Amino acid sequence: MNTWGLAMRVSFVRRGALALAATLLLISTAPPLQAQTVPLTLGAFPPEDVVPLARGGTERALADLPAAIDSVMQRSGVPGAAVAVVHGGKTVFARGFGVREQGKPALIDTDTVFQLASLSKPIAATVVAAQVTAGVVKWDDKVVQLLPGFALSDAYVSANVTVGDLFSHRSGLPHAGGDTLEDIGFDRAAILERLRQLPLAPFRISYAYSNFGLTTGAEAVARASGQSWEDLSRKALYGPLGMTSTSSRYQYLLTRENRALLHSLEAGRFTPLYQRDPDPQSPAGGVSSSVTDVAEWMKLVLANGRHEGRELIAPAALLPALRAQAFSSPAPTIGARSSFYGFGFNVSVDANGRPDLSHSGAFGTGAGTFVRFLPSADIAIVVLTNGAPVGAAEAIASHFMDIVQYGAPTRDWYELFHPRLMAFNDPAGDLAGKTAPATPAAARPLADYVGTYENSFFGPARITQGQDGLVLALGPGTLSMPLTHWDGDIFAVAPRSENAPYGSLSSVRFVVKAGKAAELKIDYLDAEGLATWTR
C-alpha cells in the first residue's frame, strides 16, 4: 500500500457518503431557507449560510469519543491508536489506546511517536507557507528556477510547472509515479532525476496523486532556503511550535523508545513484520510525530497561522493551501459533489455548507492516519494508528465530526470505510490469486536466462542462477527475489514491499530471440509501461 491511494480515494468515498447521509438529515431537520430574506455578509466567519451546529454537539462528541475509539479498534483489530482533538485554541482531548507492538505490554500514550505517512503532506504545506511568509519563495514560483537540473518529459511543463502545481498534484505526473523506484531501493535524488522519463497527462487540467511530485516541489523550496528539507521543517515549523517529538528523518524515529511499530495485514491479522524508511519521499510521507505534537500544528492551522499570540505564517500565505486548487474527484453526475485538493490538503464542503479540510495517510506495511478540520467550528481531530489501512482512523474521526455537527452519528462509518480501505491491501501482480498451470510448458536451460538486462528508469535487472533456481536482483542495493517457473519462458516472483502487499505475485516474462533470452518484462512494476529490460 502506498501513501497516495488512501488520501485521494478516501477523500472521494468519504465526501460522497457524508453528502448522502448529511443531506438526508438536513432535509428532515433544517428550516427552509428563503433566499430573498436571508442577509449574507461576504467573507463572514463562520459563513452565515451554513446549517447551525447541533446544540451541545461538541461536548457530546468528546464524551462519546473513548467508547467510539474502543469500538472501532475491537472491530478492526488495529493494535494501537492515539487521538487528539483541538478546539478553541486548546487541546481538549488527547489519549492513547492499545499497544505499541502486538503481543507486548508497552502501552500507547499521548507521547508515542507514529509514522504519519501521507499526513506529512499538509504538514509540508505549512512549512512551505512559512517560507512564503518569509519571502523565500512564492506558491507560483517556477520549479526550474529554484531547482537546477529539474526537468519532466515535456519541455513546456518543465519550464512552467510551479511549486503549487506539484503540491496540488496537477503537474501531469502519473498516479504514484516513482513510488516503485523507492520500493527497489533508490534514494530521493535518483528518483527525482528519473521523473523526467514518466509520461505526462495534460498540464493543470488533470489530477494524479504523486508522492514524488510533491517531494520535488518541497525540494525546490528547500533549495531556495539553502538547507535540506529535513532541517528546514525543523527550523520553520517543528521548533517554533515546540514539536519536540517530531522529525522528517527516519533515523530520528529509531532513536525514540516510545514509538509505535508498524503492523501489516497478513492473512487477516495485524503483524509487526516490516520497517518502512520513507526518507526518499520525506515531505510527502516521512514525518513521524505524536498526537501531542500534531495537536500544536492543528491549532496553528485553525488559528490562521498564529501561535501563542504571534504570526508564524501569514494568512495570505496559508490560505492558498486550504482552498481548492485542483479537482481530485470531479462529480460523475449532475447530482453528485466534486472533491478538491488544495496545496497538501483535501478540501471540500460538507452537506451542511461547512468547509472541511482533511488528509489520510497509510503505509501498507503498517500505518493508518487521518486528520480532519472543521474550521467554522474551530475544531479538528487527528487519529494515528499502527495498523495497515482498514478504515479505522477515518471512521473514528468521521463519527466524532458527525456528533459535533448533527448531535449524533449519521451512519456506521466503519462499515462504510472498511471494505473500501481493504482494497488497498489487495495483492499486486498479474498472477496474484492464480494457480500455476498443472502441465506447464518446459523452460529453457536456466543458463539461457542468466545475465544483466538494462532499463534506463529502473536500472539493471540481474538474473543469476543459484542452488534453488533463478534469482532476480533489482535496484542499487541488495533487493533480490527468487524466481519460480510458471509456464514456458514465464517465471513468477513474489514481491513484498510498500506497493506489493501480502499475497502479491507477478510474472517475469522473458522474450527469446535467436534462441536466447533478449528481454524481460516484470508486470508488477509496469504501471507506466516502463518495466521492460533489454539484455
Short mmCIF file of C-alpha atoms in Angstrom, two decimals:
data_model
loop_
_atom_site.label_atom_id
_atom_site.label_comp_id
_atom_site.label_asym_id
_atom_site.label_seq_id
_atom_site.Cartn_x
_atom_site.Cartn_y
_atom_site.Cartn_z
CA MET A 1 0.00 0.00 0.00
CA ASN A 2 1.48 3.32 -0.95
CA THR A 3 0.65 6.66 0.55
CA TRP A 4 -1.09 8.13 -2.47
CA GLY A 5 -4.16 5.96 -2.82
CA LEU A 6 -5.66 6.46 0.59
CA ALA A 7 -5.53 10.22 0.55
CA MET A 8 -7.06 10.55 -2.88
CA ARG A 9 -9.63 7.78 -2.95
CA VAL A 10 -10.78 8.08 0.64
CA SER A 11 -11.42 11.76 0.04
CA PHE A 12 -13.80 10.81 -2.77
CA VAL A 13 -15.52 7.99 -0.90
CA ARG A 14 -15.92 9.86 2.36
CA ARG A 15 -17.22 13.01 0.73
CA GLY A 16 -19.83 11.12 -1.26
CA ALA A 17 -21.04 9.18 1.76
CA LEU A 18 -21.12 12.22 4.01
CA ALA A 19 -23.07 14.14 1.41
CA LEU A 20 -25.74 11.43 1.26
CA ALA A 21 -26.14 10.91 4.99
CA ALA A 22 -25.97 14.55 5.98
CA THR A 23 -28.28 15.65 3.19
CA LEU A 24 -30.99 13.31 4.49
CA LEU A 25 -30.59 14.82 7.94
CA LEU A 26 -30.62 18.30 6.51
CA ILE A 27 -33.85 17.69 4.62
CA SER A 28 -35.62 16.40 7.71
CA THR A 29 -34.42 18.90 10.31
CA ALA A 30 -33.29 22.17 8.78
CA PRO A 31 -35.67 25.10 8.43
CA PRO A 32 -36.35 26.16 4.84
CA LEU A 33 -34.16 28.97 3.56
CA GLN A 34 -35.78 31.91 1.83
CA ALA A 35 -33.12 33.36 -0.42
CA GLN A 36 -34.76 36.75 -0.74
CA THR A 37 -34.83 37.33 3.04
CA VAL A 38 -31.51 35.86 4.19
CA PRO A 39 -28.91 38.64 4.54
CA LEU A 40 -25.37 37.36 3.90
CA THR A 41 -22.10 39.09 4.64
CA LEU A 42 -19.35 38.33 2.13
CA GLY A 43 -16.46 36.65 3.87
CA ALA A 44 -18.29 36.09 7.14
CA PHE A 45 -16.71 33.57 9.51
CA PRO A 46 -18.32 31.24 10.26
CA PRO A 47 -20.25 31.53 6.98
CA GLU A 48 -23.76 32.81 7.51
CA ASP A 49 -25.37 30.36 5.09
CA VAL A 50 -24.39 27.18 6.94
CA VAL A 51 -26.71 24.90 8.87
CA PRO A 52 -26.28 25.58 12.61
CA LEU A 53 -24.30 23.10 14.66
CA ALA A 54 -26.17 20.78 16.99
CA ARG A 55 -26.55 22.32 20.43
CA GLY A 56 -24.06 20.64 22.76
CA GLY A 57 -22.67 18.57 19.90
CA THR A 58 -19.01 19.15 20.71
CA GLU A 59 -19.45 18.20 24.37
CA ARG A 60 -21.44 15.12 23.36
CA ALA A 61 -18.81 14.12 20.79
CA LEU A 62 -15.98 14.41 23.31
CA ALA A 63 -17.86 12.36 25.90
CA ASP A 64 -18.60 9.68 23.30
CA LEU A 65 -15.11 9.55 21.82
CA PRO A 66 -13.37 6.97 24.08
CA ALA A 67 -16.15 4.42 23.55
CA ALA A 68 -16.18 5.11 19.82
CA ILE A 69 -12.43 4.52 19.61
CA ASP A 70 -12.64 1.30 21.63
CA SER A 71 -15.43 0.05 19.39
CA VAL A 72 -13.55 0.68 16.13
CA MET A 73 -10.36 -0.84 17.50
CA GLN A 74 -12.19 -4.00 18.54
CA ARG A 75 -13.92 -4.31 15.18
CA SER A 76 -10.80 -3.59 13.16
CA GLY A 77 -8.19 -5.40 15.25
CA VAL A 78 -5.82 -2.42 14.98
CA PRO A 79 -3.24 -2.89 17.78
CA GLY A 80 -2.93 0.72 18.88
CA ALA A 81 -4.09 4.29 18.35
CA ALA A 82 -3.64 7.79 19.67
CA VAL A 83 -6.24 10.53 19.24
CA ALA A 84 -6.23 14.27 19.90
CA VAL A 85 -8.88 16.96 19.48
CA VAL A 86 -8.26 20.70 19.49
CA HIS A 87 -10.99 23.30 19.96
CA GLY A 88 -10.90 26.98 20.75
CA GLY A 89 -7.10 27.04 20.70
CA LYS A 90 -6.76 24.26 23.28
CA THR A 91 -6.17 20.53 23.27
CA VAL A 92 -9.46 19.29 24.71
CA PHE A 93 -8.83 15.56 24.25
CA ALA A 94 -5.65 13.50 24.00
CA ARG A 95 -5.35 9.83 24.82
CA GLY A 96 -3.57 6.65 23.80
CA PHE A 97 -5.24 3.28 23.24
CA GLY A 98 -3.85 -0.21 22.84
CA VAL A 99 -0.23 -1.28 22.47
CA ARG A 100 2.84 -0.18 20.56
CA GLU A 101 3.55 -3.72 19.39
CA GLN A 102 1.13 -6.62 19.13
CA GLY A 103 1.78 -9.23 21.82
CA LYS A 104 3.86 -6.92 24.04
CA PRO A 105 2.70 -4.91 27.06
CA ALA A 106 4.05 -1.40 26.30
CA LEU A 107 1.04 0.89 26.00
CA ILE A 108 0.49 3.78 23.65
CA ASP A 109 0.22 7.20 25.29
CA THR A 110 -0.01 10.76 24.02
CA ASP A 111 3.77 10.97 23.53
CA THR A 112 4.08 7.77 21.50
CA VAL A 113 5.63 8.57 18.12
CA PHE A 114 3.91 7.23 15.00
CA GLN A 115 4.86 7.35 11.36
CA LEU A 116 2.35 9.74 9.78
CA ALA A 117 2.61 8.56 6.14
CA SER A 118 0.72 10.99 3.86
CA LEU A 119 -0.45 13.12 6.74
CA SER A 120 3.04 14.52 6.13
CA LYS A 121 1.70 16.38 3.07
CA PRO A 122 -0.44 19.03 4.80
CA ILE A 123 2.33 19.47 7.35
CA ALA A 124 4.77 20.03 4.48
CA ALA A 125 2.40 22.59 3.00
CA THR A 126 2.59 24.65 6.19
CA VAL A 127 6.40 24.53 6.01
CA VAL A 128 6.18 25.97 2.51
CA ALA A 129 3.65 28.57 3.67
CA ALA A 130 6.18 29.66 6.32
CA GLN A 131 8.75 30.17 3.57
CA VAL A 132 6.22 32.11 1.52
CA THR A 133 5.68 34.28 4.60
CA ALA A 134 9.43 34.79 4.93
CA GLY A 135 9.69 35.87 1.28
CA VAL A 136 11.94 32.95 0.33
CA VAL A 137 9.51 31.56 -2.27
CA LYS A 138 6.03 32.01 -3.68
CA TRP A 139 3.50 29.29 -4.37
CA ASP A 140 3.61 30.20 -8.07
CA ASP A 141 7.41 30.17 -8.35
CA LYS A 142 8.57 28.03 -11.26
CA VAL A 143 10.40 24.96 -10.05
CA VAL A 144 13.06 25.10 -12.75
CA GLN A 145 14.19 28.46 -11.35
CA LEU A 146 14.60 27.01 -7.85
CA LEU A 147 15.89 23.50 -8.58
CA PRO A 148 18.76 23.39 -11.08
CA GLY A 149 18.60 20.46 -13.47
CA PHE A 150 14.86 19.88 -12.96
CA ALA A 151 13.04 18.50 -15.99
CA LEU A 152 9.96 16.47 -16.88
CA SER A 153 9.17 14.76 -20.18
CA ASP A 154 7.51 17.82 -21.72
CA ALA A 155 9.60 20.96 -22.28
CA TYR A 156 6.70 23.36 -21.70
CA VAL A 157 5.72 21.71 -18.43
CA SER A 158 9.37 21.65 -17.33
CA ALA A 159 9.63 25.39 -17.91
CA ASN A 160 6.33 26.35 -16.30
CA VAL A 161 5.36 23.93 -13.52
CA THR A 162 5.23 25.69 -10.15
CA VAL A 163 5.62 24.72 -6.52
CA GLY A 164 1.84 24.98 -6.21
CA ASP A 165 1.26 22.74 -9.22
CA LEU A 166 3.29 19.98 -7.57
CA PHE A 167 1.63 20.44 -4.16
CA SER A 168 -1.82 20.15 -5.77
CA HIS A 169 -0.98 17.14 -7.99
CA ARG A 170 -1.85 18.96 -11.22
CA SER A 171 1.56 18.74 -12.92
CA GLY A 172 0.54 15.81 -15.13
CA LEU A 173 2.86 13.31 -13.44
CA PRO A 174 1.20 9.89 -13.30
CA HIS A 175 -0.51 8.43 -10.27
CA ALA A 176 2.20 7.34 -7.79
CA GLY A 177 4.94 7.80 -10.38
CA GLY A 178 8.31 6.92 -8.90
CA ASP A 179 6.95 5.01 -5.90
CA THR A 180 8.20 1.67 -7.20
CA LEU A 181 11.71 3.14 -7.57
CA GLU A 182 11.63 3.78 -3.84
CA ASP A 183 10.46 0.20 -3.27
CA ILE A 184 13.51 -1.22 -5.01
CA GLY A 185 15.93 0.98 -3.11
CA PHE A 186 16.64 4.23 -4.95
CA ASP A 187 17.24 7.42 -2.99
CA ARG A 188 15.47 10.74 -3.43
CA ALA A 189 17.96 12.28 -5.84
CA ALA A 190 17.87 9.27 -8.17
CA ILE A 191 14.08 9.12 -8.14
CA LEU A 192 13.56 12.82 -8.81
CA GLU A 193 16.02 12.67 -11.71
CA ARG A 194 14.13 9.75 -13.27
CA LEU A 195 10.73 11.51 -13.12
CA ARG A 196 11.62 13.07 -16.48
CA GLN A 197 11.07 9.67 -18.10
CA LEU A 198 7.45 9.37 -16.99
CA PRO A 199 4.62 10.14 -19.43
CA LEU A 200 2.56 13.20 -18.53
CA ALA A 201 -1.18 13.82 -18.53
CA PRO A 202 -2.46 17.26 -19.61
CA PHE A 203 -0.89 20.02 -17.56
CA ARG A 204 -3.07 21.71 -14.91
CA ILE A 205 -6.34 20.16 -16.10
CA SER A 206 -5.64 16.65 -14.82
CA TYR A 207 -5.08 15.34 -11.31
CA ALA A 208 -2.94 12.41 -10.23
CA TYR A 209 -1.73 11.93 -6.67
CA SER A 210 2.06 11.93 -6.71
CA ASN A 211 4.33 11.48 -3.70
CA PHE A 212 7.43 12.37 -5.66
CA GLY A 213 5.78 15.24 -7.46
CA LEU A 214 5.06 16.90 -4.12
CA THR A 215 8.54 15.93 -2.93
CA THR A 216 10.00 17.73 -5.95
CA GLY A 217 8.13 20.89 -5.02
CA ALA A 218 9.37 20.64 -1.44
CA GLU A 219 12.93 20.07 -2.60
CA ALA A 220 12.71 23.23 -4.70
CA VAL A 221 11.62 25.21 -1.64
CA ALA A 222 14.40 23.69 0.48
CA ARG A 223 16.96 24.53 -2.17
CA ALA A 224 15.75 28.14 -2.21
CA SER A 225 16.10 28.25 1.59
CA GLY A 226 19.69 27.00 1.39
CA GLN A 227 19.15 23.95 3.60
CA SER A 228 17.84 20.40 3.50
CA TRP A 229 14.10 19.80 3.68
CA GLU A 230 14.57 17.98 6.97
CA ASP A 231 16.41 20.92 8.56
CA LEU A 232 14.00 23.44 7.06
CA SER A 233 10.99 21.62 8.53
CA ARG A 234 12.56 21.58 11.97
CA LYS A 235 13.58 25.24 11.92
CA ALA A 236 10.49 26.68 10.24
CA LEU A 237 7.77 24.62 11.93
CA TYR A 238 8.62 21.93 14.47
CA GLY A 239 10.92 24.12 16.56
CA PRO A 240 8.70 27.22 16.72
CA LEU A 241 5.67 25.08 17.63
CA GLY A 242 7.55 23.13 20.31
CA MET A 243 7.02 19.84 18.45
CA THR A 244 9.91 18.12 20.20
CA SER A 245 8.84 14.59 19.23
CA THR A 246 8.52 15.38 15.53
CA SER A 247 11.03 14.85 12.74
CA SER A 248 11.25 14.39 8.99
CA ARG A 249 14.17 11.96 9.36
CA TYR A 250 13.65 8.23 9.76
CA GLN A 251 16.79 7.83 11.88
CA TYR A 252 15.29 10.17 14.47
CA LEU A 253 12.26 7.90 14.78
CA LEU A 254 14.56 4.95 15.50
CA THR A 255 16.04 6.80 18.48
CA ARG A 256 12.65 7.09 20.17
CA GLU A 257 11.98 4.32 22.65
CA ASN A 258 8.32 5.30 22.87
CA ARG A 259 7.38 4.59 19.27
CA ALA A 260 4.62 2.57 17.66
CA LEU A 261 5.74 -0.29 15.43
CA LEU A 262 4.17 -0.82 12.04
CA HIS A 263 1.72 -3.72 11.68
CA SER A 264 0.98 -5.08 8.22
CA LEU A 265 -2.13 -7.07 7.44
CA GLU A 266 -1.10 -10.65 6.77
CA ALA A 267 -3.79 -13.28 6.21
CA GLY A 268 -6.30 -11.12 8.07
CA ARG A 269 -4.13 -10.42 11.12
CA PHE A 270 -2.01 -7.43 12.09
CA THR A 271 1.62 -8.46 12.46
CA PRO A 272 4.74 -6.33 13.12
CA LEU A 273 6.92 -7.62 10.27
CA TYR A 274 8.39 -4.66 8.42
CA GLN A 275 10.17 -1.37 8.81
CA ARG A 276 9.44 1.50 6.45
CA ASP A 277 12.15 4.07 5.74
CA PRO A 278 10.29 6.86 3.88
CA ASP A 279 13.23 9.29 3.69
CA PRO A 280 13.19 9.39 -0.14
CA GLN A 281 9.69 10.93 -0.03
CA SER A 282 10.06 12.64 3.33
CA PRO A 283 7.96 15.76 2.53
CA ALA A 284 5.15 13.55 1.22
CA GLY A 285 5.26 10.67 3.69
CA GLY A 286 8.23 10.81 6.05
CA VAL A 287 7.13 12.75 9.14
CA SER A 288 6.99 10.96 12.50
CA SER A 289 5.20 12.59 15.42
CA SER A 290 2.94 12.19 18.45
CA VAL A 291 -0.64 13.37 18.84
CA THR A 292 0.59 15.90 21.38
CA ASP A 293 2.75 17.50 18.71
CA VAL A 294 0.25 17.18 15.86
CA ALA A 295 -2.28 18.98 18.06
CA GLU A 296 0.02 22.02 18.13
CA TRP A 297 0.12 22.03 14.34
CA MET A 298 -3.68 21.72 14.13
CA LYS A 299 -4.03 24.74 16.40
CA LEU A 300 -1.76 26.71 14.08
CA VAL A 301 -3.92 25.87 11.06
CA LEU A 302 -7.18 26.72 12.85
CA ALA A 303 -5.64 29.97 14.12
CA ASN A 304 -4.84 31.01 10.55
CA GLY A 305 -1.09 30.82 11.11
CA ARG A 306 -0.85 32.30 14.60
CA HIS A 307 0.90 30.61 17.51
CA GLU A 308 0.89 31.89 21.08
CA GLY A 309 -0.26 35.32 20.00
CA ARG A 310 2.23 35.89 17.19
CA GLU A 311 2.04 35.34 13.48
CA LEU A 312 4.15 32.36 12.42
CA ILE A 313 2.56 32.09 8.96
CA ALA A 314 0.82 34.94 7.18
CA PRO A 315 -2.85 34.21 6.39
CA ALA A 316 -2.25 35.16 2.74
CA ALA A 317 0.50 32.52 2.54
CA LEU A 318 -1.54 29.79 4.25
CA LEU A 319 -4.94 30.30 2.65
CA PRO A 320 -3.97 29.02 -0.84
CA ALA A 321 -3.10 25.66 0.72
CA LEU A 322 -6.50 25.46 2.41
CA ARG A 323 -8.72 26.22 -0.58
CA ALA A 324 -9.48 24.23 -3.72
CA GLN A 325 -6.71 24.22 -6.32
CA ALA A 326 -7.49 21.08 -8.32
CA PHE A 327 -10.39 18.67 -8.87
CA SER A 328 -9.33 15.48 -7.11
CA SER A 329 -12.61 13.76 -7.97
CA PRO A 330 -14.86 15.62 -10.43
CA ALA A 331 -18.54 14.91 -9.87
CA PRO A 332 -19.60 11.97 -12.07
CA THR A 333 -23.20 13.21 -12.32
CA ILE A 334 -25.09 16.48 -12.01
CA GLY A 335 -26.45 15.40 -8.63
CA ALA A 336 -23.10 14.44 -7.14
CA ARG A 337 -20.45 16.51 -5.39
CA SER A 338 -16.90 17.10 -6.52
CA SER A 339 -13.89 16.74 -4.26
CA PHE A 340 -10.90 19.05 -4.40
CA TYR A 341 -7.27 19.26 -3.40
CA GLY A 342 -5.55 22.40 -2.17
CA PHE A 343 -1.80 22.52 -1.58
CA GLY A 344 -1.30 19.39 0.50
CA PHE A 345 -4.86 19.33 1.88
CA ASN A 346 -8.07 17.63 0.78
CA VAL A 347 -10.69 20.36 0.54
CA SER A 348 -14.47 20.01 0.42
CA VAL A 349 -17.76 21.46 1.63
CA ASP A 350 -19.92 19.29 3.86
CA ALA A 351 -23.63 18.79 3.30
CA ASN A 352 -24.41 21.49 5.87
CA GLY A 353 -22.39 24.06 3.94
CA ARG A 354 -19.30 23.98 6.16
CA PRO A 355 -15.81 23.91 4.60
CA ASP A 356 -13.85 20.80 5.56
CA LEU A 357 -10.13 20.03 5.37
CA SER A 358 -8.65 16.56 5.74
CA HIS A 359 -5.94 14.12 4.80
CA SER A 360 -5.39 10.41 5.24
CA GLY A 361 -2.07 8.63 5.42
CA ALA A 362 -1.25 4.97 5.03
CA PHE A 363 1.61 2.55 4.75
CA GLY A 364 0.60 -0.91 3.62
CA THR A 365 3.48 -2.07 5.75
CA GLY A 366 1.58 -0.86 8.79
CA ALA A 367 0.29 2.68 9.37
CA GLY A 368 -3.11 4.35 9.07
CA THR A 369 -3.60 8.02 9.98
CA PHE A 370 -6.19 10.72 9.45
CA VAL A 371 -6.68 14.40 10.26
CA ARG A 372 -9.85 16.42 9.78
CA PHE A 373 -10.55 20.11 10.34
CA LEU A 374 -13.90 21.88 10.61
CA PRO A 375 -12.65 25.49 10.63
CA SER A 376 -16.06 27.15 11.03
CA ALA A 377 -16.50 25.25 14.31
CA ASP A 378 -12.84 25.84 15.30
CA ILE A 379 -12.30 22.12 15.84
CA ALA A 380 -10.00 19.42 14.47
CA ILE A 381 -9.24 15.78 15.23
CA VAL A 382 -6.24 13.58 14.46
CA VAL A 383 -6.21 9.79 14.67
CA LEU A 384 -2.92 7.87 14.45
CA THR A 385 -2.85 4.06 14.28
CA ASN A 386 -0.10 1.48 13.94
CA GLY A 387 -2.00 -0.81 11.58
CA ALA A 388 -2.25 -1.01 7.81
CA PRO A 389 -5.21 0.90 6.34
CA VAL A 390 -8.55 -0.72 7.15
CA GLY A 391 -10.67 2.41 7.68
CA ALA A 392 -10.23 2.70 11.45
CA ALA A 393 -8.73 6.19 11.57
CA GLU A 394 -11.24 7.64 9.12
CA ALA A 395 -14.19 6.01 10.87
CA ILE A 396 -13.24 7.38 14.30
CA ALA A 397 -12.83 10.95 13.02
CA SER A 398 -16.00 10.88 10.90
CA HIS A 399 -18.09 9.52 13.77
CA PHE A 400 -16.76 12.28 16.01
CA MET A 401 -17.41 15.07 13.49
CA ASP A 402 -20.94 13.81 12.86
CA ILE A 403 -21.81 14.27 16.51
CA VAL A 404 -20.15 17.71 16.59
CA GLN A 405 -22.26 18.86 13.65
CA TYR A 406 -25.51 16.92 13.91
CA GLY A 407 -25.65 15.72 17.50
CA ALA A 408 -25.49 12.03 16.54
CA PRO A 409 -23.65 9.81 14.04
CA THR A 410 -25.40 9.72 10.68
CA ARG A 411 -24.24 6.19 9.85
CA ASP A 412 -21.87 3.36 10.76
CA TRP A 413 -18.67 4.87 9.39
CA TYR A 414 -16.52 1.81 9.92
CA GLU A 415 -18.98 -0.26 7.92
CA LEU A 416 -18.59 2.27 5.10
CA PHE A 417 -14.83 2.68 5.19
CA HIS A 418 -13.64 -0.84 5.95
CA PRO A 419 -14.46 -2.62 2.68
CA ARG A 420 -13.24 0.32 0.65
CA LEU A 421 -9.97 0.62 2.51
CA MET A 422 -9.38 -3.11 2.41
CA ALA A 423 -8.96 -2.76 -1.34
CA PHE A 424 -5.63 -1.08 -0.67
CA ASN A 425 -4.36 -4.32 0.81
CA ASP A 426 -5.09 -6.21 -2.39
CA PRO A 427 -2.10 -8.11 -3.78
CA ALA A 428 -0.18 -6.71 -6.76
CA GLY A 429 0.80 -8.54 -9.93
CA ASP A 430 -0.98 -10.34 -12.74
CA LEU A 431 -0.52 -13.79 -11.16
CA ALA A 432 -1.90 -12.91 -7.70
CA GLY A 433 -4.60 -15.37 -6.70
CA LYS A 434 -3.95 -17.59 -9.70
CA THR A 435 -2.92 -21.25 -9.74
CA ALA A 436 0.13 -22.31 -11.70
CA PRO A 437 -0.56 -24.45 -14.79
CA ALA A 438 -0.86 -28.13 -13.95
CA THR A 439 1.19 -29.10 -17.02
CA PRO A 440 3.34 -26.08 -17.85
CA ALA A 441 5.49 -25.85 -20.96
CA ALA A 442 9.10 -26.53 -20.14
CA ALA A 443 11.53 -23.71 -19.55
CA ARG A 444 14.79 -23.42 -21.44
CA PRO A 445 18.01 -24.37 -19.71
CA LEU A 446 18.25 -21.85 -16.85
CA ALA A 447 21.63 -20.65 -18.04
CA ASP A 448 19.89 -19.21 -21.14
CA TYR A 449 18.14 -16.62 -18.94
CA VAL A 450 21.17 -15.64 -16.84
CA GLY A 451 22.61 -12.18 -17.46
CA THR A 452 22.21 -8.46 -16.90
CA TYR A 453 19.31 -6.63 -18.53
CA GLU A 454 19.26 -2.83 -18.82
CA ASN A 455 16.48 -0.32 -18.19
CA SER A 456 17.02 3.45 -18.01
CA PHE A 457 14.21 4.00 -15.49
CA PHE A 458 14.59 1.09 -13.08
CA GLY A 459 18.27 0.42 -13.61
CA PRO A 460 19.70 -3.03 -14.34
CA ALA A 461 17.96 -6.32 -13.61
CA ARG A 462 20.40 -9.10 -12.81
CA ILE A 463 19.39 -12.73 -13.31
CA THR A 464 21.64 -15.25 -11.62
CA GLN A 465 21.37 -18.99 -11.10
CA GLY A 466 21.50 -20.16 -7.51
CA GLN A 467 21.28 -23.56 -5.93
CA ASP A 468 17.47 -23.47 -5.99
CA GLY A 469 16.99 -21.82 -9.37
CA LEU A 470 16.96 -18.33 -10.85
CA VAL A 471 17.22 -15.18 -8.73
CA LEU A 472 16.19 -11.66 -9.76
CA ALA A 473 18.10 -8.68 -8.32
CA LEU A 474 16.87 -5.10 -8.79
CA GLY A 475 17.87 -1.62 -7.75
CA PRO A 476 21.07 -0.19 -6.33
CA GLY A 477 21.07 -2.23 -3.14
CA THR A 478 20.50 -5.79 -2.05
CA LEU A 479 16.94 -6.44 -3.22
CA SER A 480 16.80 -9.97 -4.61
CA MET A 481 13.89 -12.34 -5.11
CA PRO A 482 13.77 -15.98 -6.20
CA LEU A 483 12.01 -16.82 -9.46
CA THR A 484 9.69 -19.79 -9.70
CA HIS A 485 8.96 -21.34 -13.07
CA TRP A 486 5.36 -20.78 -14.20
CA ASP A 487 4.97 -21.70 -17.85
CA GLY A 488 7.43 -21.77 -20.75
CA ASP A 489 9.53 -18.60 -20.61
CA ILE A 490 7.35 -17.13 -17.87
CA PHE A 491 8.54 -17.14 -14.26
CA ALA A 492 6.81 -15.87 -11.10
CA VAL A 493 8.17 -13.53 -8.45
CA ALA A 494 6.52 -12.79 -5.08
CA PRO A 495 7.48 -9.21 -4.13
CA ARG A 496 6.68 -7.79 -0.70
CA SER A 497 7.03 -4.05 -0.33
CA GLU A 498 5.03 -0.91 0.30
CA ASN A 499 3.38 -1.22 -3.11
CA ALA A 500 3.21 -5.01 -3.16
CA PRO A 501 1.02 -6.19 -0.25
CA TYR A 502 0.78 -9.66 1.22
CA GLY A 503 -0.05 -12.24 -1.47
CA SER A 504 1.46 -10.31 -4.39
CA LEU A 505 2.59 -12.46 -7.29
CA SER A 506 3.85 -11.17 -10.62
CA SER A 507 5.02 -12.61 -13.90
CA VAL A 508 8.55 -12.13 -15.17
CA ARG A 509 8.26 -12.79 -18.92
CA PHE A 510 11.36 -13.47 -20.95
CA VAL A 511 11.37 -12.72 -24.68
CA VAL A 512 13.57 -15.10 -26.58
CA LYS A 513 15.25 -14.03 -29.80
CA ALA A 514 17.58 -16.22 -31.85
CA GLY A 515 17.35 -18.90 -29.21
CA LYS A 516 18.42 -16.66 -26.34
CA ALA A 517 16.58 -14.54 -23.78
CA ALA A 518 16.89 -10.96 -25.02
CA GLU A 519 14.31 -9.10 -22.92
CA LEU A 520 12.31 -9.46 -19.74
CA LYS A 521 9.17 -7.70 -18.51
CA ILE A 522 8.08 -7.51 -14.86
CA ASP A 523 4.33 -6.99 -14.57
CA TYR A 524 4.01 -5.55 -11.07
CA LEU A 525 6.37 -2.69 -11.96
CA ASP A 526 4.76 -1.85 -15.30
CA ALA A 527 2.10 0.74 -14.35
CA GLU A 528 3.68 3.33 -16.66
CA GLY A 529 4.79 0.87 -19.34
CA LEU A 530 8.47 1.22 -18.43
CA ALA A 531 9.19 -2.23 -16.95
CA THR A 532 10.88 -3.89 -19.93
CA TRP A 533 14.59 -4.68 -19.68
CA THR A 534 16.92 -5.47 -22.59
CA ARG A 535 19.96 -7.70 -22.32
#
